[in-house]
Tab-separated table of C-alpha atoms and ligand atoms in Angstrom:
chain	number	residue	atom	x	y	z
A	1	MET	CA	-14.717	-0.601	-29.617
A	2	THR	CA	-15.371	2.849	-28.225
A	3	PRO	CA	-13.176	3.817	-25.274
A	4	GLN	CA	-15.266	4.116	-22.132
A	5	LYS	CA	-15.004	5.351	-18.592
A	6	ILE	CA	-14.667	2.792	-15.778
A	7	SER	CA	-17.672	3.353	-13.341
A	8	ILE	CA	-19.061	2.064	-10.063
A	9	ASP	CA	-22.506	0.646	-9.572
A	10	SER	CA	-24.852	1.133	-6.674
A	11	ASN	CA	-23.325	-1.953	-4.833
A	12	ASN	CA	-19.832	-0.271	-5.051
A	13	ASN	CA	-18.833	-2.798	-7.680
A	14	LEU	CA	-16.512	-1.591	-10.378
A	15	VAL	CA	-17.945	-1.673	-13.776
A	16	VAL	CA	-14.998	-2.113	-16.345
A	17	PRO	CA	-15.704	-1.864	-20.010
A	18	ASN	CA	-13.624	-3.802	-22.573
A	19	ASN	CA	-11.873	-0.649	-23.647
A	20	PRO	CA	-11.377	1.414	-20.549
A	21	ILE	CA	-9.842	4.781	-20.498
A	22	ILE	CA	-7.165	4.801	-17.910
A	23	PRO	CA	-5.261	7.970	-17.013
A	24	PHE	CA	-1.479	7.738	-16.356
A	25	ILE	CA	1.278	10.126	-14.888
A	26	GLU	CA	4.600	8.988	-16.336
A	27	GLY	CA	6.463	10.625	-13.386
A	28	ASP	CA	9.770	12.480	-12.998
A	29	GLY	CA	13.405	11.346	-12.956
A	30	ILE	CA	13.365	7.616	-13.923
A	31	GLY	CA	9.610	7.786	-14.224
A	32	PRO	CA	9.426	8.017	-18.081
A	33	ASP	CA	11.848	4.923	-18.495
A	34	VAL	CA	9.967	2.812	-16.035
A	35	TRP	CA	6.527	3.835	-17.330
A	36	LYS	CA	7.414	3.152	-21.028
A	37	ALA	CA	8.497	-0.346	-19.972
A	38	SER	CA	5.450	-0.857	-17.854
A	39	LYS	CA	2.961	0.275	-20.444
A	40	LYS	CA	4.472	-2.020	-22.986
A	41	VAL	CA	4.296	-4.962	-20.715
A	42	ILE	CA	0.719	-4.183	-19.591
A	43	ASP	CA	-0.551	-3.743	-23.197
A	44	ALA	CA	1.220	-6.885	-24.331
A	45	ALA	CA	-0.343	-8.950	-21.558
A	46	VAL	CA	-3.883	-7.615	-22.363
A	47	GLU	CA	-3.312	-8.389	-25.973
A	48	HIS	CA	-1.836	-11.812	-25.216
A	49	CYS	CA	-4.732	-12.842	-22.977
A	50	TYR	CA	-7.839	-11.310	-24.547
A	51	GLY	CA	-6.772	-10.858	-28.218
A	52	GLY	CA	-8.350	-7.797	-29.594
A	53	GLU	CA	-11.351	-8.098	-27.308
A	54	ARG	CA	-10.009	-5.911	-24.526
A	55	LYS	CA	-7.609	-2.957	-24.740
A	56	ILE	CA	-6.684	-0.076	-22.430
A	57	GLU	CA	-6.942	3.413	-23.822
A	58	TRP	CA	-4.257	5.389	-22.065
A	59	LYS	CA	-4.791	9.049	-21.194
A	60	GLU	CA	-1.891	11.237	-19.964
A	61	MET	CA	-2.331	13.496	-16.781
A	62	LEU	CA	0.301	15.989	-15.906
A	63	ALA	CA	1.855	16.168	-12.459
A	64	GLY	CA	5.263	16.895	-11.051
A	65	GLU	CA	8.121	18.540	-13.010
A	66	LYS	CA	6.527	17.828	-16.520
A	67	ALA	CA	3.375	19.630	-15.240
A	68	PHE	CA	5.353	22.634	-13.747
A	69	ASN	CA	7.376	23.067	-16.945
A	70	GLU	CA	4.300	22.935	-19.147
A	71	THR	CA	1.604	24.660	-16.995
A	72	GLY	CA	3.475	26.401	-14.143
A	73	GLU	CA	1.636	24.192	-11.624
A	74	TRP	CA	3.006	21.005	-9.922
A	75	LEU	CA	-0.501	19.504	-9.629
A	76	PRO	CA	-2.835	21.104	-12.095
A	77	ALA	CA	-6.647	21.059	-11.061
A	78	GLN	CA	-7.282	19.271	-14.273
A	79	THR	CA	-5.272	16.279	-13.210
A	80	LEU	CA	-7.250	15.878	-10.043
A	81	GLU	CA	-10.458	16.272	-12.091
A	82	THR	CA	-9.249	13.551	-14.450
A	83	ALA	CA	-8.362	11.066	-11.642
A	84	ARG	CA	-11.661	11.684	-10.054
A	85	GLU	CA	-13.607	11.319	-13.338
A	86	TYR	CA	-11.917	8.143	-14.589
A	87	LEU	CA	-11.695	6.427	-11.135
A	88	VAL	CA	-8.682	4.015	-11.803
A	89	SER	CA	-5.269	5.505	-12.710
A	90	ILE	CA	-1.519	4.730	-12.524
A	91	LYS	CA	1.496	6.836	-11.873
A	92	GLY	CA	5.288	6.816	-11.852
A	93	PRO	CA	7.242	8.567	-9.025
A	94	LEU	CA	6.961	12.322	-8.659
A	95	THR	CA	9.484	14.886	-7.346
A	96	THR	CA	8.521	16.413	-4.100
A	97	PRO	CA	8.973	20.277	-4.639
A	98	VAL	CA	11.261	21.645	-1.974
A	99	GLY	CA	10.083	24.738	-0.048
A	100	GLY	CA	7.355	27.078	-1.317
A	101	GLY	CA	4.625	25.562	0.869
A	102	ILE	CA	3.897	22.767	-1.659
A	103	ARG	CA	2.747	19.491	-0.124
A	104	SER	CA	3.920	16.164	-1.286
A	105	LEU	CA	2.055	15.709	-4.510
A	106	ASN	CA	1.433	12.092	-3.530
A	107	VAL	CA	-0.081	13.095	-0.271
A	108	ALA	CA	-2.133	15.683	-1.994
A	109	LEU	CA	-3.588	13.153	-4.472
A	110	ARG	CA	-4.349	10.709	-1.649
A	111	GLN	CA	-6.148	13.440	0.393
A	112	GLU	CA	-8.167	14.958	-2.448
A	113	LEU	CA	-9.540	11.745	-3.505
A	114	ASP	CA	-9.935	10.416	0.073
A	115	LEU	CA	-7.869	7.296	-0.863
A	116	TYR	CA	-8.025	5.832	2.631
A	117	VAL	CA	-6.252	2.516	2.007
A	118	CYS	CA	-2.614	2.247	1.144
A	119	LEU	CA	-2.337	-1.232	-0.128
A	120	ARG	CA	1.110	-2.970	-0.295
A	121	PRO	CA	1.290	-6.638	-1.162
A	122	ILE	CA	4.613	-8.159	-0.201
A	123	HIS	CA	5.441	-11.266	-1.938
A	124	TRP	CA	8.841	-12.853	-2.865
A	125	PHE	CA	9.642	-13.846	-6.422
A	126	VAL	CA	11.937	-16.908	-6.452
A	127	GLY	CA	15.651	-15.753	-7.136
A	128	VAL	CA	15.264	-12.173	-6.027
A	129	PRO	CA	18.218	-11.268	-3.937
A	130	SER	CA	17.081	-10.895	-0.224
A	131	PRO	CA	18.888	-10.112	3.099
A	132	VAL	CA	16.854	-12.666	5.000
A	133	HIS	CA	17.291	-16.519	5.069
A	134	TYR	CA	13.602	-17.425	4.117
A	135	PRO	CA	12.071	-14.748	2.001
A	136	ASP	CA	9.656	-17.287	0.781
A	137	ARG	CA	7.929	-17.275	4.124
A	138	VAL	CA	6.965	-13.592	3.545
A	139	ASP	CA	3.542	-13.350	1.879
A	140	MET	CA	1.632	-10.392	3.361
A	141	VAL	CA	-0.718	-7.617	2.222
A	142	VAL	CA	-0.482	-4.504	4.184
A	143	PHE	CA	-3.567	-2.297	4.539
A	144	ARG	CA	-2.078	1.006	5.744
A	145	GLU	CA	-4.638	3.728	6.878
A	146	ASN	CA	-3.828	6.744	4.554
A	147	THR	CA	-5.881	9.764	5.766
A	148	GLU	CA	-5.417	10.046	9.534
A	149	ASP	CA	-2.864	9.664	12.343
A	150	ILE	CA	0.068	12.025	12.726
A	151	TYR	CA	0.278	12.286	8.849
A	152	ALA	CA	-2.835	14.530	9.008
A	153	GLY	CA	-0.235	17.281	9.032
A	154	ILE	CA	-1.655	19.218	12.185
A	155	GLU	CA	1.628	20.467	13.628
A	156	CYS	CA	2.813	23.730	15.292
A	157	ASN	CA	6.383	24.836	15.618
A	158	TYR	CA	7.715	25.478	19.219
A	159	ASP	CA	7.975	29.300	18.844
A	160	SER	CA	4.500	29.921	17.161
A	161	PRO	CA	1.562	31.529	19.064
A	162	GLU	CA	-0.386	28.188	18.364
A	163	ALA	CA	2.176	26.178	20.300
A	164	LYS	CA	1.919	28.615	23.307
A	165	LYS	CA	-1.923	28.377	23.090
A	166	LEU	CA	-1.820	24.544	22.877
A	167	LEU	CA	0.654	24.535	25.840
A	168	GLU	CA	-1.769	26.644	27.839
A	169	PHE	CA	-4.686	24.311	26.931
A	170	ILE	CA	-2.535	21.329	28.065
A	171	ARG	CA	-1.798	22.994	31.350
A	172	THR	CA	-5.182	24.250	32.261
A	173	GLU	CA	-7.694	21.962	30.456
A	174	LEU	CA	-5.809	18.723	30.470
A	175	ASN	CA	-3.923	19.274	33.725
A	176	ALA	CA	-0.863	17.778	31.979
A	177	GLY	CA	1.574	20.586	31.833
A	178	ASP	CA	4.219	18.554	33.647
A	179	LYS	CA	4.184	16.021	30.864
A	180	VAL	CA	5.697	18.539	28.479
A	181	ARG	CA	9.377	18.080	29.601
A	182	PHE	CA	10.859	21.139	27.861
A	183	PRO	CA	7.834	23.507	27.426
A	184	GLU	CA	9.809	26.490	26.020
A	185	THR	CA	11.055	24.516	23.026
A	186	ALA	CA	8.409	21.784	22.545
A	187	SER	CA	6.795	21.633	19.055
A	188	PHE	CA	3.505	19.764	18.854
A	189	GLY	CA	1.810	17.314	16.431
A	190	ILE	CA	-1.694	16.068	16.633
A	191	LYS	CA	-2.722	12.458	15.974
A	192	PRO	CA	-6.273	12.125	14.911
A	193	VAL	CA	-7.621	8.594	14.876
A	194	SER	CA	-11.383	7.997	14.467
A	195	LYS	CA	-13.877	5.195	14.694
A	196	GLU	CA	-15.034	5.762	11.095
A	197	GLY	CA	-11.476	6.009	9.682
A	198	THR	CA	-10.541	2.783	11.528
A	199	GLU	CA	-13.657	0.986	10.490
A	200	ARG	CA	-13.329	1.559	6.784
A	201	LEU	CA	-9.805	0.436	6.840
A	202	VAL	CA	-10.331	-2.679	8.856
A	203	ARG	CA	-13.631	-3.525	6.892
A	204	SER	CA	-11.483	-3.353	3.590
A	205	ALA	CA	-8.856	-5.649	5.056
A	206	ILE	CA	-11.293	-8.204	6.296
A	207	LYS	CA	-13.180	-8.147	2.931
A	208	TYR	CA	-9.953	-8.629	1.152
A	209	ALA	CA	-8.998	-11.637	3.318
A	210	ILE	CA	-12.276	-13.258	2.606
A	211	THR	CA	-12.306	-12.643	-1.167
A	212	HIS	CA	-8.636	-13.837	-1.513
A	213	LYS	CA	-8.980	-16.739	0.905
A	214	ARG	CA	-6.421	-15.403	3.405
A	215	ASP	CA	-6.407	-17.052	6.791
A	216	SER	CA	-5.866	-14.157	9.147
A	217	VAL	CA	-6.130	-10.283	9.587
A	218	THR	CA	-3.722	-8.739	12.140
A	219	LEU	CA	-4.312	-5.293	13.724
A	220	VAL	CA	-0.896	-3.850	14.364
A	221	HIS	CA	-0.984	-0.867	16.898
A	222	LYS	CA	0.737	0.795	19.777
A	223	GLY	CA	-2.295	0.693	21.995
A	224	ASN	CA	-0.242	-0.106	25.056
A	225	ILE	CA	1.069	3.507	24.976
A	226	MET	CA	-1.507	5.559	23.125
A	227	LYS	CA	-4.616	4.254	24.620
A	228	PHE	CA	-7.200	6.302	22.794
A	229	THR	CA	-5.652	6.652	19.330
A	230	GLU	CA	-3.792	3.339	18.696
A	231	GLY	CA	-5.872	1.562	21.446
A	232	GLY	CA	-9.020	2.902	19.796
A	233	PHE	CA	-7.849	1.451	16.505
A	234	LYS	CA	-7.444	-1.959	18.143
A	235	LYS	CA	-10.948	-1.783	19.957
A	236	TRP	CA	-12.880	-0.454	16.939
A	237	GLY	CA	-11.234	-2.996	14.737
A	238	TYR	CA	-12.246	-5.887	16.813
A	239	ASP	CA	-15.715	-4.524	17.357
A	240	LEU	CA	-16.092	-4.126	13.583
A	241	ALA	CA	-14.931	-7.743	12.942
A	242	LYS	CA	-17.407	-9.143	15.413
A	243	ASN	CA	-20.338	-6.911	14.559
A	244	GLU	CA	-19.986	-6.891	10.669
A	245	PHE	CA	-18.519	-10.241	9.920
A	246	GLY	CA	-19.973	-12.359	12.721
A	247	ASP	CA	-19.455	-16.064	11.966
A	248	GLN	CA	-16.882	-15.514	9.232
A	249	VAL	CA	-14.278	-14.404	11.621
A	250	TYR	CA	-12.768	-15.746	14.893
A	251	THR	CA	-11.105	-13.097	17.038
A	252	TRP	CA	-8.376	-13.131	19.554
A	253	GLU	CA	-10.774	-11.566	22.011
A	254	GLN	CA	-12.981	-14.783	21.742
A	255	TRP	CA	-9.889	-16.892	22.217
A	256	GLU	CA	-9.097	-14.819	25.477
A	257	ALA	CA	-12.680	-15.152	26.713
A	258	THR	CA	-12.761	-18.908	26.299
A	259	LYS	CA	-9.247	-19.266	27.922
A	260	LYS	CA	-10.620	-17.465	30.930
A	261	ALA	CA	-13.816	-19.483	31.182
A	262	ASP	CA	-12.599	-22.836	30.248
A	263	GLY	CA	-8.838	-22.921	30.000
A	264	GLU	CA	-6.057	-22.554	27.395
A	265	ASN	CA	-6.660	-26.063	25.915
A	266	ALA	CA	-10.274	-25.321	25.214
A	267	ALA	CA	-9.375	-21.996	23.672
A	268	ASN	CA	-6.685	-23.601	21.405
A	269	GLN	CA	-9.214	-26.145	20.243
A	270	GLU	CA	-11.821	-23.523	19.489
A	271	LEU	CA	-9.111	-21.728	17.485
A	272	GLU	CA	-8.087	-24.871	15.677
A	273	LYS	CA	-11.725	-25.561	14.704
A	274	ALA	CA	-12.255	-21.881	13.486
A	275	HIS	CA	-9.194	-22.223	11.315
A	276	HIS	CA	-10.345	-25.569	10.060
A	277	ASP	CA	-13.850	-24.056	9.194
A	278	GLY	CA	-12.158	-21.462	7.053
A	279	LYS	CA	-12.865	-18.482	9.397
A	280	ILE	CA	-10.595	-15.500	9.191
A	281	ILE	CA	-8.604	-15.303	12.463
A	282	VAL	CA	-8.550	-11.681	13.594
A	283	LYS	CA	-5.667	-10.972	15.950
A	284	ASP	CA	-3.514	-8.095	17.107
A	285	VAL	CA	0.212	-7.383	17.744
A	286	ILE	CA	1.929	-4.397	19.217
A	287	ALA	CA	3.960	-2.633	16.584
A	288	ASP	CA	7.442	-2.953	18.009
A	289	ASN	CA	6.819	-6.689	18.407
A	290	PHE	CA	5.511	-6.960	14.973
A	291	LEU	CA	8.796	-5.608	13.473
A	292	GLN	CA	10.491	-8.581	15.269
A	293	GLN	CA	7.898	-10.963	14.165
A	294	ILE	CA	8.360	-10.164	10.453
A	295	LEU	CA	11.834	-11.298	10.635
A	296	LEU	CA	11.350	-14.190	13.150
A	297	ALA	CA	7.987	-15.704	12.085
A	298	PRO	CA	6.679	-13.952	8.919
A	299	GLN	CA	4.676	-17.077	7.995
A	300	ASP	CA	2.287	-16.404	10.878
A	301	TYR	CA	0.914	-13.261	9.262
A	302	SER	CA	-1.131	-12.657	6.135
A	303	VAL	CA	-3.310	-9.586	5.914
A	304	ILE	CA	-2.188	-6.668	7.991
A	305	ALA	CA	-4.251	-3.545	9.122
A	306	THR	CA	-2.524	-0.700	10.773
A	307	LEU	CA	-2.369	3.098	11.085
A	308	ASN	CA	-0.549	5.432	8.809
A	309	LEU	CA	2.839	5.766	10.576
A	310	ASN	CA	3.186	2.235	11.626
A	311	GLY	CA	2.293	1.220	8.028
A	312	ASP	CA	4.992	3.430	6.657
A	313	TYR	CA	7.701	1.619	8.694
A	314	ILE	CA	6.213	-1.887	8.217
A	315	SER	CA	5.724	-1.615	4.483
A	316	ASP	CA	9.281	-0.597	3.822
A	317	ALA	CA	10.686	-3.124	6.287
A	318	LEU	CA	8.769	-5.887	4.555
A	319	ALA	CA	9.596	-4.719	1.119
A	320	ALA	CA	13.377	-4.963	2.050
A	321	ALA	CA	12.910	-8.629	3.001
A	322	VAL	CA	11.676	-9.518	-0.575
A	323	GLY	CA	13.961	-7.385	-2.676
A	324	GLY	CA	13.524	-3.665	-1.852
A	325	ILE	CA	11.804	-0.755	-3.378
A	326	GLY	CA	12.849	-1.560	-6.942
A	327	ILE	CA	10.252	-4.382	-6.910
A	328	ALA	CA	7.621	-3.504	-4.279
A	329	PRO	CA	4.290	-2.266	-5.918
A	330	GLY	CA	1.557	-0.163	-4.122
A	331	ALA	CA	-1.909	1.378	-4.553
A	332	ASN	CA	-4.036	4.017	-2.826
A	333	ILE	CA	-7.662	3.077	-2.839
A	334	ASN	CA	-11.108	4.207	-1.685
A	335	TYR	CA	-13.095	0.977	-1.803
A	336	THR	CA	-16.368	2.932	-1.396
A	337	SER	CA	-16.065	5.396	-4.289
A	338	GLY	CA	-13.940	3.033	-6.395
A	339	HIS	CA	-11.131	5.559	-6.844
A	340	ALA	CA	-7.675	4.018	-6.975
A	341	ILE	CA	-4.231	5.192	-8.000
A	342	PHE	CA	-1.599	2.488	-8.534
A	343	GLU	CA	2.007	3.607	-8.074
A	344	ALA	CA	5.668	2.734	-7.974
A	345	THR	CA	6.741	2.841	-4.420
A	346	HIS	CA	10.329	4.072	-5.121
A	347	GLY	CA	11.189	7.715	-5.826
A	348	THR	CA	12.377	9.417	-8.848
A	349	ALA	CA	16.109	8.476	-8.510
A	350	PRO	CA	17.087	11.729	-10.345
A	351	ARG	CA	20.680	10.577	-10.815
A	352	PHE	CA	19.557	7.748	-13.132
A	353	ALA	CA	17.063	9.721	-15.066
A	354	GLY	CA	17.048	8.825	-18.766
A	355	THR	CA	19.714	6.059	-18.273
A	356	ASN	CA	17.163	3.230	-19.119
A	357	THR	CA	18.971	1.144	-16.425
A	358	MET	CA	16.616	1.076	-13.406
A	359	ASN	CA	14.251	-1.746	-12.488
A	360	PRO	CA	10.728	-1.211	-13.807
A	361	SER	CA	9.194	-4.013	-11.600
A	362	SER	CA	7.645	-1.846	-8.966
A	363	LEU	CA	5.560	0.018	-11.534
A	364	ILE	CA	4.878	-3.157	-13.528
A	365	LEU	CA	3.645	-4.912	-10.494
A	366	SER	CA	1.579	-1.894	-9.519
A	367	GLY	CA	0.005	-2.552	-13.089
A	368	VAL	CA	-0.598	-6.123	-12.077
A	369	MET	CA	-2.464	-4.810	-8.998
A	370	MET	CA	-4.487	-2.501	-11.192
A	371	LEU	CA	-5.450	-5.408	-13.590
A	372	GLU	CA	-6.519	-7.441	-10.602
A	373	TYR	CA	-8.498	-4.498	-9.314
A	374	MET	CA	-10.264	-4.363	-12.659
A	375	GLY	CA	-10.940	-8.122	-12.598
A	376	TRP	CA	-8.481	-8.782	-15.514
A	377	ASP	CA	-6.870	-11.547	-13.533
A	378	ASP	CA	-5.524	-13.505	-16.491
A	379	ALA	CA	-3.464	-10.598	-17.722
A	380	ALA	CA	-2.136	-10.006	-14.246
A	381	LYS	CA	-1.140	-13.691	-13.872
A	382	CYS	CA	0.639	-13.608	-17.200
A	383	ILE	CA	2.698	-10.552	-16.179
A	384	LYS	CA	3.694	-12.328	-12.891
A	385	ASN	CA	4.777	-15.529	-14.732
A	386	GLY	CA	6.914	-13.482	-17.055
A	387	LEU	CA	8.520	-11.535	-14.328
A	388	GLN	CA	9.214	-14.812	-12.345
A	389	THR	CA	10.712	-16.507	-15.330
A	390	SER	CA	12.958	-13.455	-16.185
A	391	ILE	CA	14.353	-13.353	-12.727
A	392	MET	CA	14.979	-17.126	-12.768
A	393	HIS	CA	16.922	-16.776	-16.041
A	394	LYS	CA	18.905	-14.078	-14.213
A	395	ARG	CA	18.366	-11.496	-16.990
A	396	VAL	CA	17.916	-8.469	-14.725
A	397	THR	CA	18.414	-4.839	-14.252
A	398	VAL	CA	21.558	-3.415	-12.463
A	399	ASP	CA	20.122	-3.391	-8.894
A	400	PHE	CA	19.599	-7.175	-8.902
A	401	TYR	CA	22.531	-7.978	-11.237
A	402	LYS	CA	24.967	-6.598	-8.488
A	403	LEU	CA	23.482	-8.967	-5.903
A	404	MET	CA	23.146	-12.011	-8.048
A	405	ASP	CA	25.816	-14.648	-9.144
A	406	ASP	CA	26.156	-15.394	-12.853
A	407	ALA	CA	23.479	-12.839	-13.883
A	408	THR	CA	23.335	-10.851	-17.001
A	409	GLN	CA	22.564	-7.207	-16.825
A	410	VAL	CA	19.868	-5.847	-19.021
A	411	SER	CA	18.436	-2.455	-19.545
A	412	THR	CA	14.952	-1.239	-18.436
A	413	THR	CA	13.519	-1.776	-21.919
A	414	GLU	CA	15.181	-5.178	-22.314
A	415	PHE	CA	13.904	-6.443	-19.002
A	416	ALA	CA	10.338	-5.432	-20.236
A	417	ASP	CA	11.036	-7.491	-23.389
A	418	GLU	CA	12.175	-10.456	-21.329
A	419	ILE	CA	8.944	-10.433	-19.296
A	420	ILE	CA	6.854	-10.385	-22.487
A	421	LYS	CA	8.832	-13.263	-23.993
A	422	HIS	CA	8.085	-15.404	-20.917
A	423	PHE	CA	4.270	-14.628	-20.614
B	1	LIG	P1	14.551	7.133	-4.519
B	1	LIG	O1	13.682	6.022	-4.294
B	1	LIG	O2	14.298	7.998	-5.649
B	1	LIG	O3	15.940	6.619	-4.720
B	1	LIG	C1	16.819	6.080	-3.703
B	1	LIG	C2	17.769	5.029	-4.350
B	1	LIG	O4	16.984	3.837	-4.579
B	1	LIG	C3	18.188	5.464	-5.728
B	1	LIG	O5	19.441	6.096	-5.737
B	1	LIG	C4	18.458	4.036	-6.409
B	1	LIG	O6	19.692	3.527	-6.039
B	1	LIG	C5	17.371	3.168	-5.782
B	1	LIG	N1	16.269	3.012	-6.621
B	1	LIG	C6	15.172	3.740	-6.598
B	1	LIG	N2	14.254	3.243	-7.562
B	1	LIG	C7	14.842	2.203	-8.245
B	1	LIG	C8	14.488	1.368	-9.235
B	1	LIG	N3	13.294	1.446	-9.854
B	1	LIG	N4	15.421	0.505	-9.670
B	1	LIG	C9	16.579	0.341	-9.073
B	1	LIG	N5	17.037	1.107	-8.026
B	1	LIG	C10	16.061	2.048	-7.561
B	1	LIG	O7	14.548	7.995	-3.179
B	1	LIG	P2	15.095	9.514	-2.804
B	1	LIG	O8	16.341	9.641	-3.484
B	1	LIG	O9	14.906	9.615	-1.460
B	1	LIG	O10	13.948	10.476	-3.482
B	1	LIG	C11	14.219	11.123	-4.784
B	1	LIG	C12	12.912	11.948	-5.070
B	1	LIG	O11	11.763	11.115	-5.237
B	1	LIG	C13	12.570	12.951	-4.110
B	1	LIG	O12	12.057	14.076	-4.677
B	1	LIG	C14	11.371	12.320	-3.299
B	1	LIG	O13	10.567	13.171	-2.684
B	1	LIG	C15	10.735	11.481	-4.409
B	1	LIG	N6	9.955	10.396	-3.981
B	1	LIG	C16	8.811	10.159	-4.603
B	1	LIG	C17	8.043	9.053	-4.301
B	1	LIG	C18	6.768	8.836	-5.071
B	1	LIG	O14	6.409	9.566	-5.963
B	1	LIG	N7	5.907	7.757	-4.720
B	1	LIG	C19	8.439	8.185	-3.336
B	1	LIG	C20	9.658	8.374	-2.710
B	1	LIG	C21	10.349	9.493	-3.031
């Protein structure tokens, strides 16, 4: 078998050879420990499921402290080039360099490759300690927009000439000077939200719901306050659902229209029928209400599409409900170009670097997402089974051990071996 690159065909379908070359960044702090465990589990699952027929050829890329020590750069151009060339890669956590004008490495990677979806599946594994009564009711997949919103990084400090100019523009052109309560000391941030940016995100979410037989897509927004940005997201999202997916979806707007014309009973019957016919229900919820709903009625939500900042809060709040960042996986994806980086969602936990004690589940489950993205579903399933059984046997790393009764504490490496034992 000759190692080959993963590519994308003219219909935007990923073409995955049996011996794909996949670049990895091991990460800083606890990164090397959790990466070593993850690589072992992923390789073992591929071997277990496909014999010698399929095998991943790993290729190291440098980033973070390791890159800085070896090359003097935090994110060498070569790394970006490799991620671009090989399409699919995986990474451990990276230190964010403090000061010196260096952006977060993660944000840089996302922006350079235009990875517009931050994908976070939130699923509870039986037995994982949780602060909520019914973590089994949480089963959501969050599509967080990754390239726009207040995260675009367009800000100016209150005492800069740019802030003064902006204030002048607000006063004279927007006639809204009185809305800046303390003009002398107000800093400004700009929140770009576009139709194209919204459409590609919502399109990905609806396609995902159709492919994975999920019953609803919820647009989460603050359109009640920010009419043109968050409100635009809601409007463009509904328009896209209607225009591109037609009969495959039933929207809340249709429900409202029927209610207005024929009453609530008729609208509910229509909704019931749409659900029965297997249509995806596209609805929307205001973000603050949604943060209540994920505690009160998480079973009512499946696929979530939301803007960058809301998505940040929602992903972490949901992760906490199913066991926290030690187990929550993530990915950043451009479904059009095929580029995808799968990553642990926790940081480098530098205090625990080299201790071989931390939970590798976040990176292992990111590997599971990667295998699913590649269409290697059997290997993905096999890892999930192994992880579930290890947790049920209560042989877990320190973070879970402290919260479980009668558990046995195992190291990062031993936890990986447990998973493999229970494929
Ligand atoms: P952190 O996630 O590194 O650690 C916070 C705490 O969470 C740790 O002290 C530990 O108790 C717990 N924790 C984290 N990962 C765990 C694991 N796998 N198993 C068990 N417990 C775990 O957050 P931080 O301390 O705010 O950040 C440290 C560094 O990581 C910073 O430089 C930050 O910028 C960076 N960071 C990177 C990423 C990323 O690369 N995706 C994400 C977040 C933070």
